[in-house]
Coordinates of N, CA and C in Angstrom, one line a residue:
X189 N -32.4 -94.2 -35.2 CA -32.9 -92.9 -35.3 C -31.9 -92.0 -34.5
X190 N -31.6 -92.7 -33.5 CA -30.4 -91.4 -32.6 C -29.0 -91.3 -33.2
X191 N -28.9 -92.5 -33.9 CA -27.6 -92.4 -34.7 C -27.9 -91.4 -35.8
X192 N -29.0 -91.6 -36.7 CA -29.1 -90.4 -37.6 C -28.9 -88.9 -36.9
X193 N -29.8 -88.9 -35.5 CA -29.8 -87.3 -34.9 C -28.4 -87.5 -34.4
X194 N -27.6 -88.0 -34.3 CA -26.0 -87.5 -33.7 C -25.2 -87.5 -34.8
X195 N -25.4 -87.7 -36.4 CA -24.6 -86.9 -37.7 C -25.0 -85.9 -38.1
X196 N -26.5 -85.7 -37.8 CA -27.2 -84.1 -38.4 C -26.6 -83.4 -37.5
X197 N -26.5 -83.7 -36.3 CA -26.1 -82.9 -34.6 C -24.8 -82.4 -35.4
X198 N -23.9 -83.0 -35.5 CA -22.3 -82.9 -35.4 C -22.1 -82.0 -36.6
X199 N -22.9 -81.8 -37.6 CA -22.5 -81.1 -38.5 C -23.0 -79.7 -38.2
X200 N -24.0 -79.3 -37.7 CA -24.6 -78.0 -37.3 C -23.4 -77.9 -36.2
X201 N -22.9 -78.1 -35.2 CA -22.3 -77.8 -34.0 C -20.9 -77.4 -34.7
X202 N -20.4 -77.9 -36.0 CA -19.0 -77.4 -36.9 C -19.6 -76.2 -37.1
X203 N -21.3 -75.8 -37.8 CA -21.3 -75.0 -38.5 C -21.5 -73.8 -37.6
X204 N -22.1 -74.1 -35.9 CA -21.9 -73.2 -34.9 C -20.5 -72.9 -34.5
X205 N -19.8 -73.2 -34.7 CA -18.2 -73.3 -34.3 C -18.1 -71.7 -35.3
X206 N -17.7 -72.4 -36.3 CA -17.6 -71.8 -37.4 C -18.0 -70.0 -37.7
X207 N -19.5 -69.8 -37.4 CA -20.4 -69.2 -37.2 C -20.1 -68.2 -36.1
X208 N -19.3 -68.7 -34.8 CA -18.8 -68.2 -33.9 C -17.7 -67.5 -34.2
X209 N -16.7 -68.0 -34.6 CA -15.6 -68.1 -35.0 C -15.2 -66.6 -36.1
X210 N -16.8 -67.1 -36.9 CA -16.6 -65.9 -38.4 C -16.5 -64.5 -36.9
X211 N -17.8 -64.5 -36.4 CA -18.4 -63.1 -35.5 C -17.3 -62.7 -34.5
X212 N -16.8 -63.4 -34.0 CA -15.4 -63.1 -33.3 C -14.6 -62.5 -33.9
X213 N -14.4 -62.6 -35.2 CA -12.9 -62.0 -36.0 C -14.0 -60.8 -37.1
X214 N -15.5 -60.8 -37.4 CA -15.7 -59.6 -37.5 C -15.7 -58.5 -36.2
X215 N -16.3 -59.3 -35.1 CA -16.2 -57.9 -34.3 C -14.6 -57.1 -33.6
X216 N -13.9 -58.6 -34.0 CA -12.7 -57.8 -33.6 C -11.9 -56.7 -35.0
X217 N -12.4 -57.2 -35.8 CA -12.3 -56.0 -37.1 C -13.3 -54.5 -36.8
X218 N -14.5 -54.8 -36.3 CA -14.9 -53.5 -36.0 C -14.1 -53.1 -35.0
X219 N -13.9 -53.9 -34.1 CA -12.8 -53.0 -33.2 C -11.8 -52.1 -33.6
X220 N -10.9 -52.4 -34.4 CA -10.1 -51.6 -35.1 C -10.3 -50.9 -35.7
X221 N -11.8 -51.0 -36.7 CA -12.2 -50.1 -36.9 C -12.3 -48.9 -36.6
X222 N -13.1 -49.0 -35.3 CA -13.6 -48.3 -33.8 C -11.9 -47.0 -33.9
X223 N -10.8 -48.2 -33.4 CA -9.8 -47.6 -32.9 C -9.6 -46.8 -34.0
X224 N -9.1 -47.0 -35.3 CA -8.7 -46.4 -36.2 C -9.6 -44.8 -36.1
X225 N -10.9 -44.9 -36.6 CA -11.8 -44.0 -36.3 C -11.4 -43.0 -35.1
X226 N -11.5 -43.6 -34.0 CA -11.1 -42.7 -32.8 C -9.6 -42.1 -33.2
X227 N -8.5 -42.5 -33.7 CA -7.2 -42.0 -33.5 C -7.6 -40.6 -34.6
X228 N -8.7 -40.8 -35.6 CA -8.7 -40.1 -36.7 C -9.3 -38.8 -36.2
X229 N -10.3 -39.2 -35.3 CA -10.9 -38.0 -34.6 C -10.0 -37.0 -33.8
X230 N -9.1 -38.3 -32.8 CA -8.1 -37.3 -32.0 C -7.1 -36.5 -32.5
X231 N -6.6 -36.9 -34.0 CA -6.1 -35.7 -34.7 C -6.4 -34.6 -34.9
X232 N -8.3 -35.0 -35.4 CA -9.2 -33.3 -35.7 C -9.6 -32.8 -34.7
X233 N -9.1 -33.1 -33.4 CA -9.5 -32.5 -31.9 C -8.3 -31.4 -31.6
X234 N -6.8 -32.7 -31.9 CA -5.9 -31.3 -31.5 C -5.3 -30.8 -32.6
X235 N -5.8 -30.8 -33.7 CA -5.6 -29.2 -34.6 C -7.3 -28.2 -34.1
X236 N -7.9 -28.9 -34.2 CA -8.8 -27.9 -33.5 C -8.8 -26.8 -32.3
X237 N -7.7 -28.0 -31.5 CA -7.2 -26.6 -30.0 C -6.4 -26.0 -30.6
X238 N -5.5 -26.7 -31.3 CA -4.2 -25.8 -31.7 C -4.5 -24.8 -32.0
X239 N -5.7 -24.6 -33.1 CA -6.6 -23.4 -33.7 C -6.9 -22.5 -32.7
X240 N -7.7 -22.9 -32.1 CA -8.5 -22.3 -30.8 C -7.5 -21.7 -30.1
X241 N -6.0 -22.3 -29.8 CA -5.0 -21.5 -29.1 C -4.2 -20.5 -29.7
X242 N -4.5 -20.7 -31.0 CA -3.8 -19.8 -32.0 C -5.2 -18.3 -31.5
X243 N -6.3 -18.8 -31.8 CA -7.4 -17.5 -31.5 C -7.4 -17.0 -30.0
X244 N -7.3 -17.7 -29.4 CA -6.5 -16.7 -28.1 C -5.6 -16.2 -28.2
X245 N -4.8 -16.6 -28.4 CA -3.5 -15.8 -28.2 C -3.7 -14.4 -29.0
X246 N -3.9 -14.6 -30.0 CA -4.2 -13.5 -31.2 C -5.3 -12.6 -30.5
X247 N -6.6 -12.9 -29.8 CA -7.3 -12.3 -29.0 C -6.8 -11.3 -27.9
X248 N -6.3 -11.9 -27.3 CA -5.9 -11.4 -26.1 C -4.5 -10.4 -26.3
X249 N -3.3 -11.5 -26.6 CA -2.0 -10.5 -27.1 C -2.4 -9.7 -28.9
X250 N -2.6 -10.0 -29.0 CA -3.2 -9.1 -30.5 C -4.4 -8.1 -30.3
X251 N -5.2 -7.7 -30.0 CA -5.8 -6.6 -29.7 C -5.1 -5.5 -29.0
X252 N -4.7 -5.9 -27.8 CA -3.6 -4.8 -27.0 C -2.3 -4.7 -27.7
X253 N -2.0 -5.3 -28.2 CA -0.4 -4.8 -29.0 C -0.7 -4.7 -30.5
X254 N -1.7 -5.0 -31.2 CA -1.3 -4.5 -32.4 C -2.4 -3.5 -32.4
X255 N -3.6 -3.4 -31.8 CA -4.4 -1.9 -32.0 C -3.3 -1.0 -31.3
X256 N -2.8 -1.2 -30.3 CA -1.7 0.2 -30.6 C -1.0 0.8 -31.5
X257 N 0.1 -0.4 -31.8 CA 0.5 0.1 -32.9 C -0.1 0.4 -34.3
X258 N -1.2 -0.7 -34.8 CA -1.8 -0.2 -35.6 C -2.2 1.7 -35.0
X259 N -3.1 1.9 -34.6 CA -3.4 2.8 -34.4 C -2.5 4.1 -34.2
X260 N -1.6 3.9 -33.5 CA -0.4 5.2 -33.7 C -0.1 5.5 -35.4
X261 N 0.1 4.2 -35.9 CA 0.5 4.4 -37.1 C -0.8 5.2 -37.9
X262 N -2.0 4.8 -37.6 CA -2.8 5.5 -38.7 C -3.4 6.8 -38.2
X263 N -3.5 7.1 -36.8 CA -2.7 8.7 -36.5 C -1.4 9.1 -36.9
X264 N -1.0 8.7 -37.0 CA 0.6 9.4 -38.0 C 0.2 9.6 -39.0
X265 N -0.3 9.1 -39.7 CA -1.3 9.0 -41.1 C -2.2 10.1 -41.5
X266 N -2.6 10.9 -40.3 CA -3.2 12.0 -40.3 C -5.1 11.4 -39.8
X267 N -5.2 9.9 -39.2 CA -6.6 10.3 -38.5 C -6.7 10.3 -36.9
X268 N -8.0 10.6 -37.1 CA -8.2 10.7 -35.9 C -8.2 10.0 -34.6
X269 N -7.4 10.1 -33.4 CA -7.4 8.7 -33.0 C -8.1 8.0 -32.2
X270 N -9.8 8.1 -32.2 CA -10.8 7.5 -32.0 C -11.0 6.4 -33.8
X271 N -10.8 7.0 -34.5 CA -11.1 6.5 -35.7 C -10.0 6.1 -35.9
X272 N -8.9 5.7 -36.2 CA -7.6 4.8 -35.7 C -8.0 3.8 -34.6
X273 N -8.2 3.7 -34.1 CA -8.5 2.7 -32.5 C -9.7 2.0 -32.7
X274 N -10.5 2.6 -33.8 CA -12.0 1.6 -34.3 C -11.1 0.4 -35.4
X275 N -10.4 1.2 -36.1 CA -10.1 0.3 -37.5 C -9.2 -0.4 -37.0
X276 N -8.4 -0.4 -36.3 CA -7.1 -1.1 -35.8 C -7.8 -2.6 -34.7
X277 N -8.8 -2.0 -33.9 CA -9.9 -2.9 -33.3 C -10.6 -4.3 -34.4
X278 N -11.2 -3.4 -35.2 CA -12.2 -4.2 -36.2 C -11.1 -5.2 -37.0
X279 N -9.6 -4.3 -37.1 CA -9.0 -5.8 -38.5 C -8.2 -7.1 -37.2
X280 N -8.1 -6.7 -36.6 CA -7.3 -7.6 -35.3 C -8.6 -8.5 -35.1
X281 N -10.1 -7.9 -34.5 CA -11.1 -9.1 -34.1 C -11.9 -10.2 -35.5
X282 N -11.7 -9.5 -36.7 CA -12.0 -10.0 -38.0 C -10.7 -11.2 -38.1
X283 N -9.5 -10.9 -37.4 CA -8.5 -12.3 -37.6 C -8.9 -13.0 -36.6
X284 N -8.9 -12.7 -35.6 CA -9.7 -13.7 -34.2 C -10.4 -14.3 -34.5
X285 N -12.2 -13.6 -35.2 CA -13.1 -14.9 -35.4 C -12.7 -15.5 -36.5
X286 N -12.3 -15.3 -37.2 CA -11.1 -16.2 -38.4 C -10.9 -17.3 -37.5
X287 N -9.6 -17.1 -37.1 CA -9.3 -18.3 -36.5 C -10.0 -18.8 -35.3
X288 N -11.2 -18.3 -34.6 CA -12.2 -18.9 -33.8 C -13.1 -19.8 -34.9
X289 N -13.4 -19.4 -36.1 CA -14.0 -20.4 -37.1 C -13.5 -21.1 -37.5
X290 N -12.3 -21.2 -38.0 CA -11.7 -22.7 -38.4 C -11.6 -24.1 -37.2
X291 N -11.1 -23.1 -35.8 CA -11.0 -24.0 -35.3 C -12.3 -24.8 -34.8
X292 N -13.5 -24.0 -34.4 CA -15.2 -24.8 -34.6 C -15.4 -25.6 -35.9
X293 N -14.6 -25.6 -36.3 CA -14.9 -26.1 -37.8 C -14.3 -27.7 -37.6
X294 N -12.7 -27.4 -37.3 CA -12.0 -28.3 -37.1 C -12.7 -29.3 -35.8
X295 N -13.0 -29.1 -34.4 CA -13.7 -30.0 -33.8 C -14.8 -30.1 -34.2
X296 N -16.0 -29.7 -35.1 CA -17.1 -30.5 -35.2 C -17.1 -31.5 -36.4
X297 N -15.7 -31.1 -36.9 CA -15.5 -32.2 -38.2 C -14.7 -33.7 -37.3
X298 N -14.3 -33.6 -36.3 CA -14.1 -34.5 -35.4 C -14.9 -35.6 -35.1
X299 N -15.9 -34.9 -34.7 CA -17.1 -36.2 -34.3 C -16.2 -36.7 -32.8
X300 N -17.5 -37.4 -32.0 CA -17.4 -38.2 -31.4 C -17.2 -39.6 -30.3
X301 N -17.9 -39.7 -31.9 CA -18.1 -41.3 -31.6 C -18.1 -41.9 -33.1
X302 N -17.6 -43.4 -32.9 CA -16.9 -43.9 -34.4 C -18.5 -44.3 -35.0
X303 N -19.2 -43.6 -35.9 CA -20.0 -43.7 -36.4 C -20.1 -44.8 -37.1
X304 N -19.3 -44.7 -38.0 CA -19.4 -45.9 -39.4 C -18.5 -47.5 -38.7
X305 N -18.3 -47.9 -37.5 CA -18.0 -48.7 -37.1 C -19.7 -49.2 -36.5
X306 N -20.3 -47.9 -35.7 CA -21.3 -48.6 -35.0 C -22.4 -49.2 -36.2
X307 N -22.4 -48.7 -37.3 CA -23.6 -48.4 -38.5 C -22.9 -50.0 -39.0
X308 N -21.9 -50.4 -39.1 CA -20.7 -51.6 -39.7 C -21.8 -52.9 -38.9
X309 N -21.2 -52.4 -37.3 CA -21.5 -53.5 -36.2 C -23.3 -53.7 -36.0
X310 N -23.9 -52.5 -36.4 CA -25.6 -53.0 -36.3 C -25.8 -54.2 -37.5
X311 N -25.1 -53.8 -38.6 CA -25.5 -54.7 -40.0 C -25.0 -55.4 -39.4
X312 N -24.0 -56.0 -38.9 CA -23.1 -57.3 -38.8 C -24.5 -58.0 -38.4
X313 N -25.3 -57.0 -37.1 CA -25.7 -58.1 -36.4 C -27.0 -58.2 -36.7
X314 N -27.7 -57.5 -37.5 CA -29.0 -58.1 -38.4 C -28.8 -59.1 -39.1
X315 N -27.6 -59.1 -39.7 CA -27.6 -60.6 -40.9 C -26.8 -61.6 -40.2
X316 N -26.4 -61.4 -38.8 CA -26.2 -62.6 -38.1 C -27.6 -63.3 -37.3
X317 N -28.8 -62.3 -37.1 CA -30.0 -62.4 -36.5 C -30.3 -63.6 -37.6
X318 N -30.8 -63.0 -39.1 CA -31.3 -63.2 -40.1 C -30.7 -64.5 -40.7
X319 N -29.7 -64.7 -40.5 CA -29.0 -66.4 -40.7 C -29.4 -67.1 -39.6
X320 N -29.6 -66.9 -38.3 CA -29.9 -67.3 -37.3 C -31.0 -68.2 -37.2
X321 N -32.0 -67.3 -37.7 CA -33.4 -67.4 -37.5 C -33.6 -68.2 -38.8
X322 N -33.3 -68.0 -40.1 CA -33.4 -69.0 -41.0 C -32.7 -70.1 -41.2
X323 N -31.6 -70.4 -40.1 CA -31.4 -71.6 -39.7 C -32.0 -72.4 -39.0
X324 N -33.3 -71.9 -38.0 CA -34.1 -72.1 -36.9 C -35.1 -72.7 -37.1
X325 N -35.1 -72.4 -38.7 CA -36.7 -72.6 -39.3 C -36.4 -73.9 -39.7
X326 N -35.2 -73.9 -40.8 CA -34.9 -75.4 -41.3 C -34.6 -76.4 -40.7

């Protein structure tokens, strides 16, 4: 009888090997995953500042230098230059939240955290549970 239990033994202990073996080289694939994901994000991070620095700058140096000139120019134009200094205001802050929206756009399209790695590595590990346990049984 113990000779019988030490060839059933030896073949489950390959099939733990094995079993080990598979889980080790998936989770090191989610890892890359993971990584891959994160490097993807950190792209959509810094075009997102880049944006965001593009809407400063345009904020800050663009309101004081081009509502002037805008605005001289559309008093030359014959208006008034309260009403020049509104419209010259309004099309300069209309390109600002422009590019304040792309760039919100751009970091929330970033994410993060690697989502479809973590969603990858839960399944991995229910149907590693689920083989587990109906190994347990037999």
């Amino acid at each position: 009888m113990t000779l019988h239990a030490s060839h059933d033994q030896e073949p489950r202990g390959d099939l733990i090997m094995g079993l080990l073996q598979s889980l080790s080289r998936l989770v090191r694939g989610e890892i890359e995953l993971a990584k891959a994901e994160v490097a993807l994000s950190a792209r959509s991070v810094m075009r997102g500042a880049t944006l965001a620095v593009f809407a400063v700058i345009l904020g800050i140096a663009g309101i004081g230098l081009l509502s002037a000139a805008g605005a001289a120019g559309l008093i030359a134009w014959g208006l008034a230059p309260a009403v020049a200094l509104l419209v010259t205001a309004a099309i300069v802050l209309i390109a600002c939240f422009a590019f304040a929206y792309m760039a919100a756009a751009a970091l929330q399209r970033a994410g993060t955290f690697p989502d479809r790695s973590v969603r990858n590595l839960s399944r991995d590990i229910q149907t590693l549970k689920a083989g587990v346990t109906s190994d347990a049984t037999h």
